[in-house]
């Protein structure tokens, strides 16, 4: 028996001895508590011994014991990777779905797809959300320092596209200096463009080419698979050229080399019997570059990356980028609130004092904006209305958040108006004031005073909701944090720095809101004493 088990056994023996002693001493209450201690000691002993003697389970053994290989990807990447079958919604198809099923057959398990944001596939793999990554994951030096890569299953080219009317862009990085170039965040193309272009990052693959058509970016650099399906069909765009080749491979956790070896062997068998060829041919992906995959060697995989680089450390340069992101967050939030306050006030006045049509329109605005996600509203404003309303990313972010928060501000002001006694309005009208004049001089100042604390709280919420504007290519504080986290291979320090900056921006507003609330409560108490004064004197 090992030391931990023997120690636990001694405590168990002692506990039972105490129980027997208490039984002999006939103390029922003490005996009951001793029995509980004894049972607790047994539980500890079992856990300690079981933990000590259990054999570590390898990754491959775990997968086979579960009978399922869970692979992570992002359906937003679309066709031809992993996507919903248009004829059978809810059923996934794509060349990676076919490849996953082939792998499952080779390993003797079934396969299960796990949806995950593409930019965060690597950290999700590291935390154990799924077993492997297979979703157009490019082999890069930075990723090779964090996870294991299997042999490649596809060779792609980084393809540059531009508008046909712009012939000044050449298939070379120097021609992109000072240009806005769209790509996916944390991709190989993103790494290539660093230091050579003003990179605009996107969440999806359709949006970059839409923005290229609309003139929001000057070029797009993405994998040839993506360019062929989403860029080439747009008649006003053309292929400038390919900058370099890249490789898709399956990502595996660093501490599970047995999984990598098993998947490598399975991929080799799939390629050797021509099944990989058939899978790629089915999705019209087979070309001359893919012949390199049929006779791949471990030496070939070793040449795909340089020696794993040391992770970057969070330093002054990253801190400056965070401050820049925080300034964009604050800029967007302040201007959005500057739209929300007057628009919300107008909506509340229309609902309370307007005609029937104005009340219905204002009510519909409030309910629609409160009843739909702000993320959807931003997408609709920036992409959906692009053919008729060509807004830049920052104006769209400010307008979208401002219009959304106006609906909430309208309810805040409506509550403020309700807190003003109706007699105030009636008295003003009886003195000959018009309704607009009475509102402006009598009711509105009092209602606004009641609403100010809630307006301040809404501004704090708006600061945090501004992180959503990254979906329309605005690199604010949260987006900068996610980019930096990939660079330094850690979410802890960037996450803490991001949280500290949000706190630094929101805490003073919270203090201000509490002071305003205390001041308002004091004014209420003073007014109540003044009103009660004559009555108290009369009673005396």
XYZ file of C-alpha atoms in Angstrom, residues 34-438:
405
model
C -18.495 10.263 15.265
C -20.244 8.022 12.731
C -20.393 10.953 10.323
C -16.668 11.554 10.792
C -15.992 7.858 10.143
C -17.988 7.864 6.904
C -16.190 11.028 5.790
C -12.842 9.373 6.473
C -13.833 6.345 4.380
C -14.759 8.628 1.463
C -11.403 10.417 1.663
C -9.547 7.108 1.765
C -11.354 5.773 -1.297
C -10.739 8.963 -3.293
C -7.067 9.125 -2.283
C -6.348 5.483 -3.069
C -8.320 5.560 -6.314
C -6.514 8.688 -7.473
C -3.127 7.272 -6.580
C -3.541 3.920 -8.270
C -5.416 4.987 -11.423
C -3.466 4.832 -14.669
C -3.366 7.997 -16.813
C -5.674 7.705 -19.814
C -4.137 8.684 -23.151
C -5.986 10.930 -25.566
C -6.566 8.138 -28.074
C -7.790 5.748 -25.350
C -10.188 8.433 -24.112
C -11.597 8.954 -27.620
C -12.028 5.242 -28.230
C -13.586 4.703 -24.802
C -16.116 7.447 -25.537
C -16.646 6.056 -29.031
C -16.668 9.540 -30.572
C -14.139 11.936 -32.114
C -15.288 15.510 -31.405
C -13.909 17.984 -33.950
C -14.196 21.746 -33.709
C -15.032 24.173 -36.503
C -17.094 27.207 -37.425
C -20.130 26.894 -39.702
C -19.808 30.619 -40.443
C -16.845 29.705 -42.662
C -19.463 28.328 -45.026
C -19.141 26.302 -48.198
C -17.123 24.188 -48.975
C -15.714 23.573 -45.484
C -18.649 22.864 -43.146
C -22.108 24.219 -43.889
C -25.820 23.449 -43.745
C -27.143 21.418 -46.638
C -29.465 23.825 -48.523
C -31.789 20.914 -49.331
C -31.839 19.556 -45.780
C -31.383 22.368 -43.216
C -29.773 21.127 -40.016
C -27.712 18.518 -41.860
C -24.036 19.444 -42.203
C -22.151 18.872 -45.443
C -18.772 19.926 -46.820
C -15.447 18.367 -47.694
C -14.283 18.501 -44.072
C -17.460 16.713 -42.964
C -16.649 13.953 -45.476
C -13.040 13.826 -44.283
C -14.113 13.651 -40.630
C -16.389 10.699 -41.381
C -13.522 8.933 -43.184
C -11.277 9.515 -40.170
C -13.954 8.167 -37.843
C -14.176 4.971 -39.869
C -10.410 4.557 -39.750
C -10.306 5.090 -35.975
C -13.380 2.958 -35.329
C -15.434 5.762 -33.744
C -18.254 8.049 -34.786
C -17.628 11.775 -35.315
C -19.328 14.793 -33.780
C -19.022 18.405 -34.926
C -18.646 21.133 -32.252
C -19.439 24.702 -33.279
C -16.843 27.267 -32.165
C -15.753 30.736 -33.273
C -12.956 30.205 -35.818
C -10.590 32.792 -34.333
C -10.763 30.991 -30.954
C -10.425 27.379 -32.115
C -6.905 26.967 -30.693
C -7.673 28.147 -27.115
C -10.891 26.097 -27.168
C -8.879 23.004 -28.134
C -6.405 23.691 -25.331
C -9.175 23.884 -22.734
C -10.697 20.579 -23.921
C -13.853 21.761 -25.684
C -13.239 19.157 -28.419
C -10.608 16.585 -29.397
C -9.202 18.035 -32.628
C -9.544 21.093 -34.892
C -10.427 20.591 -38.536
C -11.750 23.757 -40.194
C -9.321 25.300 -42.656
C -6.741 25.593 -39.867
C -3.559 26.877 -41.496
C -0.150 25.696 -40.354
C 1.709 28.732 -38.982
C 4.802 29.151 -36.839
C 2.816 30.684 -33.980
C 0.267 27.864 -33.876
C 2.994 25.233 -34.168
C 4.311 26.536 -30.843
C 0.967 25.840 -29.151
C -0.543 22.724 -30.731
C 0.488 19.683 -32.765
C -0.288 19.533 -36.489
C -0.983 16.364 -38.435
C 0.098 15.874 -42.045
C -1.754 18.346 -44.323
C -4.993 17.412 -46.043
C -5.160 20.421 -48.402
C -2.692 22.793 -50.094
C -4.082 26.274 -50.748
C -2.809 29.582 -52.111
C -3.163 33.007 -50.492
C -5.102 34.824 -53.227
C -5.203 38.608 -53.600
C -8.286 40.228 -55.154
C -9.131 43.850 -55.995
C -11.684 45.831 -57.981
C -11.362 45.639 -61.749
C -11.274 49.427 -61.878
C -8.132 49.479 -59.692
C -5.113 48.180 -61.619
C -2.515 49.724 -59.324
C -2.378 46.667 -57.040
C 0.145 43.970 -57.983
C 0.595 40.440 -56.545
C 3.337 41.641 -54.198
C 3.314 42.996 -50.657
C 4.981 46.357 -51.510
C 1.962 47.305 -53.650
C -0.250 47.029 -50.540
C 1.618 49.663 -48.511
C -0.859 52.177 -47.113
C -3.831 50.255 -48.555
C -6.819 48.860 -46.650
C -6.753 45.086 -47.112
C -9.439 42.805 -45.701
C -8.821 39.341 -44.270
C -9.789 37.045 -41.393
C -8.390 37.683 -37.932
C -5.643 35.307 -36.743
C -5.248 33.743 -40.203
C -2.096 33.136 -42.243
C -3.102 36.054 -44.485
C -3.376 38.248 -41.386
C 0.203 37.327 -40.448
C 1.432 38.002 -44.001
C -0.157 41.469 -44.097
C 1.300 42.659 -40.790
C 3.556 45.622 -41.358
C 2.660 45.815 -45.051
C -0.937 47.077 -45.119
C -3.717 48.636 -43.082
C -5.377 45.345 -42.201
C -9.151 45.223 -41.771
C -10.276 42.072 -39.945
C -13.577 40.264 -40.500
C -15.534 37.503 -38.789
C -16.983 35.950 -41.965
C -15.840 35.204 -45.527
C -18.568 36.935 -47.552
C -18.257 40.347 -45.877
C -14.700 41.209 -47.050
C -15.679 40.917 -50.719
C -18.883 42.889 -50.157
C -16.832 45.676 -48.612
C -14.361 45.471 -51.505
C -17.226 46.017 -53.932
C -18.491 48.982 -51.901
C -15.063 50.587 -51.738
C -14.624 50.176 -47.992
C -11.365 48.254 -48.555
C -8.878 48.325 -51.440
C -8.115 44.590 -51.635
C -8.824 41.241 -49.971
C -6.255 38.525 -49.207
C -7.745 35.125 -48.359
C -7.334 31.447 -49.196
C -8.033 30.543 -52.824
C -10.937 28.292 -51.735
C -12.663 31.308 -50.215
C -11.737 33.650 -53.070
C -13.079 31.240 -55.710
C -16.475 30.884 -54.063
C -17.103 34.338 -52.611
C -14.929 36.777 -54.554
C -14.647 35.523 -58.141
C -18.444 35.407 -58.782
C -18.625 39.187 -58.199
C -18.238 40.640 -61.689
C -16.628 43.906 -60.597
C -13.752 42.095 -58.815
C -10.730 40.319 -60.274
C -7.906 38.059 -59.097
C -4.632 39.991 -58.781
C -2.526 36.894 -58.062
C -1.333 34.386 -55.453
C 1.241 35.457 -52.867
C 2.234 32.076 -51.387
C 1.075 28.525 -50.658
C -0.271 27.316 -47.351
C -1.481 24.061 -45.791
C -4.596 22.938 -43.904
C -3.935 20.355 -41.211
C -5.702 18.908 -38.198
C -4.806 20.475 -34.843
C -4.199 18.296 -31.778
C -3.357 19.165 -28.172
C 0.357 19.264 -27.309
C 0.011 16.602 -24.597
C -1.702 14.081 -26.893
C 0.908 12.979 -29.447
C -0.772 9.559 -29.654
C -3.847 11.230 -31.182
C -1.635 12.961 -33.764
C 0.069 9.674 -34.672
C -3.266 7.872 -35.041
C -4.756 10.650 -37.193
C -1.570 10.821 -39.301
C -1.773 7.090 -39.975
C -5.478 7.372 -40.827
C -4.857 10.279 -43.215
C -2.058 8.322 -44.892
C -4.375 5.378 -45.522
C -7.146 7.672 -46.778
C -4.746 9.378 -49.197
C -3.101 6.121 -50.335
C -6.347 4.492 -51.453
C -7.481 7.654 -53.280
C -10.322 8.553 -50.911
C -8.845 12.000 -50.175
C -8.726 12.622 -53.932
C -12.416 11.669 -54.231
C -13.413 13.856 -51.282
C -11.671 16.916 -52.719
C -12.906 16.157 -56.243
C -16.495 15.991 -54.949
C -16.193 19.601 -53.732
C -14.287 20.629 -56.885
C -11.127 21.271 -54.871
C -8.670 18.892 -56.508
C -5.841 20.556 -58.456
C -2.186 20.002 -59.255
C -1.056 21.294 -55.848
C -2.856 18.403 -54.117
C -0.642 15.736 -55.699
C 1.949 16.635 -53.056
C -0.358 15.099 -50.432
C -0.414 11.617 -51.933
C 3.165 10.808 -50.919
C 3.673 12.982 -47.860
C 6.419 12.301 -45.334
C 7.087 13.350 -41.763
C 10.092 15.297 -43.074
C 7.691 17.281 -45.256
C 5.624 18.236 -42.199
C 8.759 19.306 -40.335
C 9.651 21.752 -43.146
C 6.322 23.553 -42.981
C 7.250 25.587 -39.917
C 10.358 27.164 -38.514
C 11.482 26.174 -35.022
C 8.665 27.146 -32.684
C 9.167 30.821 -31.843
C 9.125 31.969 -28.256
C 5.776 33.513 -27.323
C 5.693 37.292 -27.430
C 5.449 38.965 -24.034
C 2.859 41.568 -23.202
C 4.836 44.799 -23.325
C 4.663 48.514 -23.979
C 3.695 48.046 -27.619
C 0.684 45.931 -26.680
C -0.261 48.401 -23.935
C -0.290 51.234 -26.485
C -2.531 49.170 -28.784
C -4.871 48.581 -25.843
C -5.006 52.315 -25.133
C -5.811 52.929 -28.790
C -8.595 50.331 -28.596
C -9.904 51.931 -25.386
C -9.964 55.353 -27.059
C -12.033 53.914 -29.922
C -14.387 52.278 -27.418
C -14.836 55.568 -25.559
C -15.225 57.551 -28.794
C -17.927 55.222 -30.134
C -19.741 55.106 -26.785
C -19.805 58.878 -26.211
C -21.077 59.679 -29.699
C -23.616 56.838 -29.595
C -24.953 58.154 -26.277
C -25.103 61.653 -27.777
C -27.528 60.180 -30.337
C -29.437 58.016 -27.845
C -30.286 60.777 -25.340
C -32.094 63.278 -27.627
C -33.642 60.535 -29.771
C -34.877 58.680 -26.674
C -36.291 61.907 -25.248
C -38.154 62.612 -28.503
C -39.562 59.077 -28.525
C -40.801 59.312 -24.929
C -42.469 62.688 -25.564
C -44.114 61.280 -28.703
C -45.450 58.295 -26.761
C -46.822 60.391 -23.909
C -47.924 63.647 -25.514
C -48.052 63.062 -29.272
C -50.972 62.262 -31.514
C -52.224 58.748 -32.179
C -49.927 58.174 -35.165
C -46.870 59.527 -33.315
C -47.606 57.331 -30.306
C -47.913 54.209 -32.436
C -44.740 54.931 -34.421
C -42.714 55.708 -31.295
C -44.047 52.595 -29.554
C -43.180 50.426 -32.562
C -39.628 51.841 -32.664
C -39.066 51.109 -28.986
C -40.463 47.579 -29.126
C -38.618 46.615 -32.325
C -35.238 47.863 -31.116
C -35.657 46.357 -27.661
C -36.973 43.092 -29.091
C -34.140 42.373 -31.551
C -30.407 41.791 -30.824
C -28.099 44.770 -31.264
C -25.725 42.451 -33.148
C -28.400 41.833 -35.781
C -29.083 45.563 -36.012
C -25.406 46.297 -36.641
C -25.219 43.641 -39.371
C -28.345 45.005 -41.042
C -27.158 48.615 -40.903
C -23.628 47.953 -42.145
C -24.102 45.081 -44.610
C -27.827 44.862 -45.309
C -28.268 48.528 -46.208
C -24.921 48.820 -48.002
C -26.510 49.080 -51.479
C -28.511 52.180 -50.457
C -26.626 53.529 -47.410
C -22.846 53.308 -47.696
C -21.641 53.969 -44.156
C -18.101 53.551 -42.909
C -17.471 51.143 -40.039
C -17.179 53.807 -37.318
C -20.252 55.837 -38.406
C -22.262 52.601 -38.652
C -21.110 51.528 -35.176
C -22.026 54.903 -33.643
C -25.379 55.149 -35.399
C -26.290 51.502 -34.710
C -25.563 51.672 -30.974
C -27.152 55.127 -30.681
C -30.400 54.009 -32.310
C -30.502 50.873 -30.159
C -29.938 52.667 -26.871
C -32.450 55.371 -27.807
C -35.178 52.759 -27.306
C -33.986 52.110 -23.748
C -33.534 55.809 -23.025
C -37.123 56.413 -24.144
C -38.335 54.125 -21.367
C -36.038 55.825 -18.845
C -37.481 59.248 -19.689
C -41.023 57.894 -19.711
C -40.474 56.746 -16.131
C -39.058 60.192 -15.341
C -42.155 61.874 -16.724
C -44.349 59.529 -14.686
C -42.517 60.614 -11.523
C -43.588 64.255 -12.043
C -47.041 64.899 -10.498
C -49.725 65.503 -13.123
C -50.759 68.602 -11.199
C -47.560 70.286 -12.410
C -48.659 70.020 -16.036
C -52.235 70.978 -15.226
C -51.098 74.053 -13.313
C -48.851 75.157 -16.167
C -51.664 74.785 -18.703
C -54.077 76.672 -16.430
C -51.629 79.581 -16.405
C -51.925 79.817 -20.182
C -48.787 77.943 -21.183
C -48.896 75.840 -24.333
C -48.132 72.130 -24.023
C -44.635 72.432 -25.597
C -43.790 75.387 -23.343
C -45.054 73.606 -20.226
